[in-house]
């Protein structure tokens, strides 16, 4: 169950992120709380629709007038504030028409106002970024941000974060957003399922990818059959020896076309193939409209026609099609460039990960779990070779292997040749990893081949109902739910484990090691359905 896999980000100060405070920092400059309720009454649904269309330049009218029913100065002030804070870019004024008061909304400064809404109203003294803790269930970080940006009517690129977290999980992480008040963010708690926002603060800086110290995991493995002894043995091994630091299955996507194939095509500069891999019809379960969109594309190769089959245009397919209809089929590079940068880089990083996983398997198969001459270790950020004479000064936990790129060195043993052969087989030149498009140049990096998790603890618990949660989440605690009490005997046994891992190390791979079992999402989801029948 996705709720049996919980991730808490560990920030750059080493603190574990928790959602434990839903209060909004009070700020003289904020509009009053009524702002959010004044426009939510039933009769204004149609007015809100008109305001939204006006804000996005969708309707022919240049202004929208709202009649003020019980007219008081206070009530008018609240409506003015509500329109301005809920529909950035609109200005309002009061007019008398035939003895009735109307509030008229219009665009402040033509189209420019939309690109840069209400920057002028942000107090100098307040940090430009609102940082908050995002609790999400069964959504990946990029999807979550797309949803938030849709509800706030802003572009997704004003959000920043330190790392993307698993989709099939409950995760808690820090997010920063440029010039959106905590008040507007907290308001989303009323309208969004699967999300909770809290722990708001204003700060000077955004967040950067990779700034986190790691993640803390709480994982429950249900319906285990091993003896207590076997559990102890497996968990002790995880704690003392660790696991091979493979990139997890989720790194390669969950669809019929693995992301590393798209990455490989980008690196080869085969743009038609990039386009085909993303858009061509594929086997496997997909939403009906995506299937229709792909069929349309295969039949007509007309981006606009395929786009019309998509109700939601924020998916990669929709973004690429929009790019193709904007730039034409002769310019796939620019069309692909419409996809947000993080998503584009994900493809090529996925290819690097695919190479690394293959190479580390070869390395361990060839030389086992001990350092050998020619292996690489890090001194600071620089990689150096292990010599014959100092091989005893190192353990397998010191050994790193490179992700292919123009700025790394390769081991001085058989595995070096294996790297070269693997890239050659993919029509890539290991000595020239610079791409003529700078974004797609790979500098490479080093990654430890074995990881020992920190703060490892575990317990075996008994339970009777396969559907009951076996621990509290942050949201349960906020709602004051008592933690579950376990019977000493039960129909089933579960192993509950806690551990911390460094950034971009996959808990699924640690678990795979403990279980000696397949951790791809397909297999996990099937397990779930099989034994609940």
PDB file of C-alpha atoms in Angstrom, residues 148-315:
ATOM      1  CA  UNK A 148      -0.702  23.698  -7.004  1.00  0.00           C
ATOM      2  CA  UNK A 149       0.222  26.077  -9.819  1.00  0.00           C
ATOM      3  CA  UNK A 150      -3.054  25.370 -11.601  1.00  0.00           C
ATOM      4  CA  UNK A 151      -5.086  26.232  -8.485  1.00  0.00           C
ATOM      5  CA  UNK A 152      -3.023  29.342  -7.782  1.00  0.00           C
ATOM      6  CA  UNK A 153      -3.132  30.296 -11.477  1.00  0.00           C
ATOM      7  CA  UNK A 154       0.638  30.778 -11.706  1.00  0.00           C
ATOM      8  CA  UNK A 155       3.440  29.213 -13.739  1.00  0.00           C
ATOM      9  CA  UNK A 156       4.965  26.074 -12.184  1.00  0.00           C
ATOM     10  CA  UNK A 157       8.508  27.472 -12.458  1.00  0.00           C
ATOM     11  CA  UNK A 158       8.005  29.853  -9.517  1.00  0.00           C
ATOM     12  CA  UNK A 159       8.221  26.773  -7.244  1.00  0.00           C
ATOM     13  CA  UNK A 160      11.527  25.296  -6.118  1.00  0.00           C
ATOM     14  CA  UNK A 161      12.427  22.194  -4.107  1.00  0.00           C
ATOM     15  CA  UNK A 162      15.488  20.191  -3.064  1.00  0.00           C
ATOM     16  CA  UNK A 163      14.455  16.804  -4.406  1.00  0.00           C
ATOM     17  CA  UNK A 164      11.594  14.994  -6.100  1.00  0.00           C
ATOM     18  CA  UNK A 165       9.952  12.387  -3.902  1.00  0.00           C
ATOM     19  CA  UNK A 166       8.330   9.058  -4.772  1.00  0.00           C
ATOM     20  CA  UNK A 167       4.854   8.949  -6.248  1.00  0.00           C
ATOM     21  CA  UNK A 168       3.689   5.696  -4.653  1.00  0.00           C
ATOM     22  CA  UNK A 169       4.209   6.914  -1.104  1.00  0.00           C
ATOM     23  CA  UNK A 170       3.298   9.485   1.495  1.00  0.00           C
ATOM     24  CA  UNK A 171       6.044  12.104   1.454  1.00  0.00           C
ATOM     25  CA  UNK A 172       6.885  15.235   3.425  1.00  0.00           C
ATOM     26  CA  UNK A 173       9.267  17.831   1.982  1.00  0.00           C
ATOM     27  CA  UNK A 174      10.055  21.528   1.872  1.00  0.00           C
ATOM     28  CA  UNK A 175       8.925  23.697  -1.067  1.00  0.00           C
ATOM     29  CA  UNK A 176       9.572  27.387  -1.739  1.00  0.00           C
ATOM     30  CA  UNK A 177       7.419  29.625  -3.911  1.00  0.00           C
ATOM     31  CA  UNK A 178       8.068  33.174  -5.123  1.00  0.00           C
ATOM     32  CA  UNK A 179       5.753  35.910  -3.822  1.00  0.00           C
ATOM     33  CA  UNK A 180       2.678  33.877  -2.955  1.00  0.00           C
ATOM     34  CA  UNK A 181       1.387  34.590   0.551  1.00  0.00           C
ATOM     35  CA  UNK A 182       1.100  31.870   3.169  1.00  0.00           C
ATOM     36  CA  UNK A 183      -2.559  32.850   3.351  1.00  0.00           C
ATOM     37  CA  UNK A 184      -3.229  31.949  -0.280  1.00  0.00           C
ATOM     38  CA  UNK A 185      -1.287  28.693   0.139  1.00  0.00           C
ATOM     39  CA  UNK A 186      -3.108  27.716   3.342  1.00  0.00           C
ATOM     40  CA  UNK A 187      -6.383  28.304   1.527  1.00  0.00           C
ATOM     41  CA  UNK A 188      -5.521  25.358  -0.761  1.00  0.00           C
ATOM     42  CA  UNK A 189      -5.911  22.992   2.203  1.00  0.00           C
ATOM     43  CA  UNK A 190      -9.663  23.544   1.868  1.00  0.00           C
ATOM     44  CA  UNK A 191      -9.826  22.555  -1.784  1.00  0.00           C
ATOM     45  CA  UNK A 192      -7.143  19.916  -2.407  1.00  0.00           C
ATOM     46  CA  UNK A 193      -7.294  16.171  -1.819  1.00  0.00           C
ATOM     47  CA  UNK A 194      -4.065  14.244  -1.193  1.00  0.00           C
ATOM     48  CA  UNK A 195      -2.140  17.374  -0.137  1.00  0.00           C
ATOM     49  CA  UNK A 196      -1.583  19.348   3.024  1.00  0.00           C
ATOM     50  CA  UNK A 197       0.497  22.519   3.267  1.00  0.00           C
ATOM     51  CA  UNK A 198       1.860  23.948   6.512  1.00  0.00           C
ATOM     52  CA  UNK A 199       4.883  25.175   8.496  1.00  0.00           C
ATOM     53  CA  UNK A 200       4.946  28.433   6.523  1.00  0.00           C
ATOM     54  CA  UNK A 201       7.752  30.985   6.745  1.00  0.00           C
ATOM     55  CA  UNK A 202       9.031  33.842   4.583  1.00  0.00           C
ATOM     56  CA  UNK A 203      12.661  33.664   3.459  1.00  0.00           C
ATOM     57  CA  UNK A 204      15.066  35.477   1.179  1.00  0.00           C
ATOM     58  CA  UNK A 205      16.094  32.518  -0.988  1.00  0.00           C
ATOM     59  CA  UNK A 206      14.493  29.722  -2.996  1.00  0.00           C
ATOM     60  CA  UNK A 207      15.539  26.057  -2.628  1.00  0.00           C
ATOM     61  CA  UNK A 208      18.031  24.318  -4.893  1.00  0.00           C
ATOM     62  CA  UNK A 209      17.975  20.760  -6.191  1.00  0.00           C
ATOM     63  CA  UNK A 210      20.325  18.562  -4.194  1.00  0.00           C
ATOM     64  CA  UNK A 211      20.625  20.835  -1.135  1.00  0.00           C
ATOM     65  CA  UNK A 212      19.034  18.217   1.119  1.00  0.00           C
ATOM     66  CA  UNK A 213      21.054  15.957   3.421  1.00  0.00           C
ATOM     67  CA  UNK A 214      18.925  12.921   2.640  1.00  0.00           C
ATOM     68  CA  UNK A 215      15.602  11.298   3.449  1.00  0.00           C
ATOM     69  CA  UNK A 216      14.214   9.371   6.379  1.00  0.00           C
ATOM     70  CA  UNK A 217      12.041   6.371   5.486  1.00  0.00           C
ATOM     71  CA  UNK A 218       9.405   4.506   7.433  1.00  0.00           C
ATOM     72  CA  UNK A 219       8.359   1.376   5.590  1.00  0.00           C
ATOM     73  CA  UNK A 220       5.971  -1.400   6.498  1.00  0.00           C
ATOM     74  CA  UNK A 221       6.291  -4.806   4.846  1.00  0.00           C
ATOM     75  CA  UNK A 222       3.034  -6.656   5.421  1.00  0.00           C
ATOM     76  CA  UNK A 223       2.180 -10.308   5.604  1.00  0.00           C
ATOM     77  CA  UNK A 224       5.757 -11.480   6.108  1.00  0.00           C
ATOM     78  CA  UNK A 225       6.413 -15.205   6.495  1.00  0.00           C
ATOM     79  CA  UNK A 226      10.030 -15.293   7.683  1.00  0.00           C
ATOM     80  CA  UNK A 227      10.963 -16.301  11.205  1.00  0.00           C
ATOM     81  CA  UNK A 228      12.022 -13.616  13.692  1.00  0.00           C
ATOM     82  CA  UNK A 229      15.505 -14.982  13.255  1.00  0.00           C
ATOM     83  CA  UNK A 230      15.491 -14.440   9.492  1.00  0.00           C
ATOM     84  CA  UNK A 231      14.193 -10.917  10.015  1.00  0.00           C
ATOM     85  CA  UNK A 232      17.000 -10.149  12.466  1.00  0.00           C
ATOM     86  CA  UNK A 233      19.555 -11.537  10.068  1.00  0.00           C
ATOM     87  CA  UNK A 234      18.312  -9.560   7.068  1.00  0.00           C
ATOM     88  CA  UNK A 235      17.984  -6.310   9.031  1.00  0.00           C
ATOM     89  CA  UNK A 236      21.368  -6.700  10.701  1.00  0.00           C
ATOM     90  CA  UNK A 237      22.951  -7.238   7.311  1.00  0.00           C
ATOM     91  CA  UNK A 238      21.272  -4.046   6.010  1.00  0.00           C
ATOM     92  CA  UNK A 239      22.575  -2.143   9.022  1.00  0.00           C
ATOM     93  CA  UNK A 240      26.135  -3.497   9.041  1.00  0.00           C
ATOM     94  CA  UNK A 241      26.898  -4.259   5.387  1.00  0.00           C
ATOM     95  CA  UNK A 242      24.342  -2.166   3.524  1.00  0.00           C
ATOM     96  CA  UNK A 243      23.159  -2.662  -0.044  1.00  0.00           C
ATOM     97  CA  UNK A 244      24.267  -2.029  -3.620  1.00  0.00           C
ATOM     98  CA  UNK A 245      23.452   1.598  -4.376  1.00  0.00           C
ATOM     99  CA  UNK A 246      21.464   0.891  -7.552  1.00  0.00           C
ATOM    100  CA  UNK A 247      19.203   3.535  -9.010  1.00  0.00           C
ATOM    101  CA  UNK A 248      15.665   2.385  -8.221  1.00  0.00           C
ATOM    102  CA  UNK A 249      13.222   1.125 -10.822  1.00  0.00           C
ATOM    103  CA  UNK A 250      11.240   4.384 -10.592  1.00  0.00           C
ATOM    104  CA  UNK A 251      14.249   6.188 -12.113  1.00  0.00           C
ATOM    105  CA  UNK A 252      13.444   4.477 -15.402  1.00  0.00           C
ATOM    106  CA  UNK A 253       9.774   5.377 -15.530  1.00  0.00           C
ATOM    107  CA  UNK A 254       6.697   3.245 -15.151  1.00  0.00           C
ATOM    108  CA  UNK A 255       5.533   3.259 -18.766  1.00  0.00           C
ATOM    109  CA  UNK A 256       6.108   0.957 -21.720  1.00  0.00           C
ATOM    110  CA  UNK A 257       8.907   3.243 -22.945  1.00  0.00           C
ATOM    111  CA  UNK A 258      11.705   3.454 -20.338  1.00  0.00           C
ATOM    112  CA  UNK A 259      12.960   7.008 -19.803  1.00  0.00           C
ATOM    113  CA  UNK A 260      16.573   5.946 -20.456  1.00  0.00           C
ATOM    114  CA  UNK A 261      15.686   5.176 -24.094  1.00  0.00           C
ATOM    115  CA  UNK A 262      14.508   8.747 -24.575  1.00  0.00           C
ATOM    116  CA  UNK A 263      17.690   9.936 -22.837  1.00  0.00           C
ATOM    117  CA  UNK A 264      19.848   7.856 -25.140  1.00  0.00           C
ATOM    118  CA  UNK A 265      18.108   9.330 -28.213  1.00  0.00           C
ATOM    119  CA  UNK A 266      18.694  12.887 -26.916  1.00  0.00           C
ATOM    120  CA  UNK A 267      22.381  12.152 -26.362  1.00  0.00           C
ATOM    121  CA  UNK A 268      22.625  10.680 -29.873  1.00  0.00           C
ATOM    122  CA  UNK A 269      20.962  13.819 -31.210  1.00  0.00           C
ATOM    123  CA  UNK A 270      18.240  11.653 -32.814  1.00  0.00           C
ATOM    124  CA  UNK A 271      15.378  14.075 -32.355  1.00  0.00           C
ATOM    125  CA  UNK A 272      12.840  12.262 -34.529  1.00  0.00           C
ATOM    126  CA  UNK A 273      13.338   9.242 -32.313  1.00  0.00           C
ATOM    127  CA  UNK A 274      12.906  11.361 -29.167  1.00  0.00           C
ATOM    128  CA  UNK A 275       9.588  12.577 -30.562  1.00  0.00           C
ATOM    129  CA  UNK A 276       8.448   9.087 -31.596  1.00  0.00           C
ATOM    130  CA  UNK A 277       9.390   7.455 -28.291  1.00  0.00           C
ATOM    131  CA  UNK A 278       7.362  10.012 -26.351  1.00  0.00           C
ATOM    132  CA  UNK A 279       4.335  10.114 -28.673  1.00  0.00           C
ATOM    133  CA  UNK A 280       3.958   6.765 -30.440  1.00  0.00           C
ATOM    134  CA  UNK A 281       1.213   4.334 -29.338  1.00  0.00           C
ATOM    135  CA  UNK A 282       2.424   2.000 -26.576  1.00  0.00           C
ATOM    136  CA  UNK A 283       1.272  -1.167 -24.885  1.00  0.00           C
ATOM    137  CA  UNK A 284       0.162  -1.176 -21.280  1.00  0.00           C
ATOM    138  CA  UNK A 285      -2.510   0.606 -19.265  1.00  0.00           C
ATOM    139  CA  UNK A 286      -3.009   4.288 -20.066  1.00  0.00           C
ATOM    140  CA  UNK A 287      -5.807   6.818 -19.719  1.00  0.00           C
ATOM    141  CA  UNK A 288      -8.273   6.578 -22.606  1.00  0.00           C
ATOM    142  CA  UNK A 289      -7.638  10.096 -23.852  1.00  0.00           C
ATOM    143  CA  UNK A 290      -3.876   9.439 -24.043  1.00  0.00           C
ATOM    144  CA  UNK A 291      -4.496   6.317 -26.118  1.00  0.00           C
ATOM    145  CA  UNK A 292      -6.720   8.333 -28.497  1.00  0.00           C
ATOM    146  CA  UNK A 293      -4.148  11.122 -28.665  1.00  0.00           C
ATOM    147  CA  UNK A 294      -1.409   8.640 -29.616  1.00  0.00           C
ATOM    148  CA  UNK A 295      -3.626   6.992 -32.239  1.00  0.00           C
ATOM    149  CA  UNK A 296      -4.400  10.388 -33.744  1.00  0.00           C
ATOM    150  CA  UNK A 297      -0.698  11.207 -33.807  1.00  0.00           C
ATOM    151  CA  UNK A 298       0.236   7.898 -35.457  1.00  0.00           C
ATOM    152  CA  UNK A 299      -2.486   8.398 -38.087  1.00  0.00           C
ATOM    153  CA  UNK A 300      -2.090  12.086 -38.995  1.00  0.00           C
ATOM    154  CA  UNK A 301       1.242  13.265 -37.498  1.00  0.00           C
ATOM    155  CA  UNK A 302      -0.696  16.484 -36.887  1.00  0.00           C
ATOM    156  CA  UNK A 303       0.269  17.955 -33.486  1.00  0.00           C
ATOM    157  CA  UNK A 304      -2.777  20.230 -33.253  1.00  0.00           C
ATOM    158  CA  UNK A 305      -5.195  17.372 -33.984  1.00  0.00           C
ATOM    159  CA  UNK A 306      -3.498  15.066 -31.447  1.00  0.00           C
ATOM    160  CA  UNK A 307      -3.525  17.903 -28.897  1.00  0.00           C
ATOM    161  CA  UNK A 308      -7.299  18.273 -29.249  1.00  0.00           C
ATOM    162  CA  UNK A 309      -7.681  14.737 -27.875  1.00  0.00           C
ATOM    163  CA  UNK A 310      -6.074  15.779 -24.563  1.00  0.00           C
ATOM    164  CA  UNK A 311      -8.245  17.373 -21.886  1.00  0.00           C
ATOM    165  CA  UNK A 312      -5.132  17.891 -19.712  1.00  0.00           C
ATOM    166  CA  UNK A 313      -2.259  19.537 -21.544  1.00  0.00           C
ATOM    167  CA  UNK A 314       0.244  19.596 -18.670  1.00  0.00           C
ATOM    168  CA  UNK A 315       1.620  16.104 -19.343  1.00  0.00           C
TER     169      UNK A 315
END
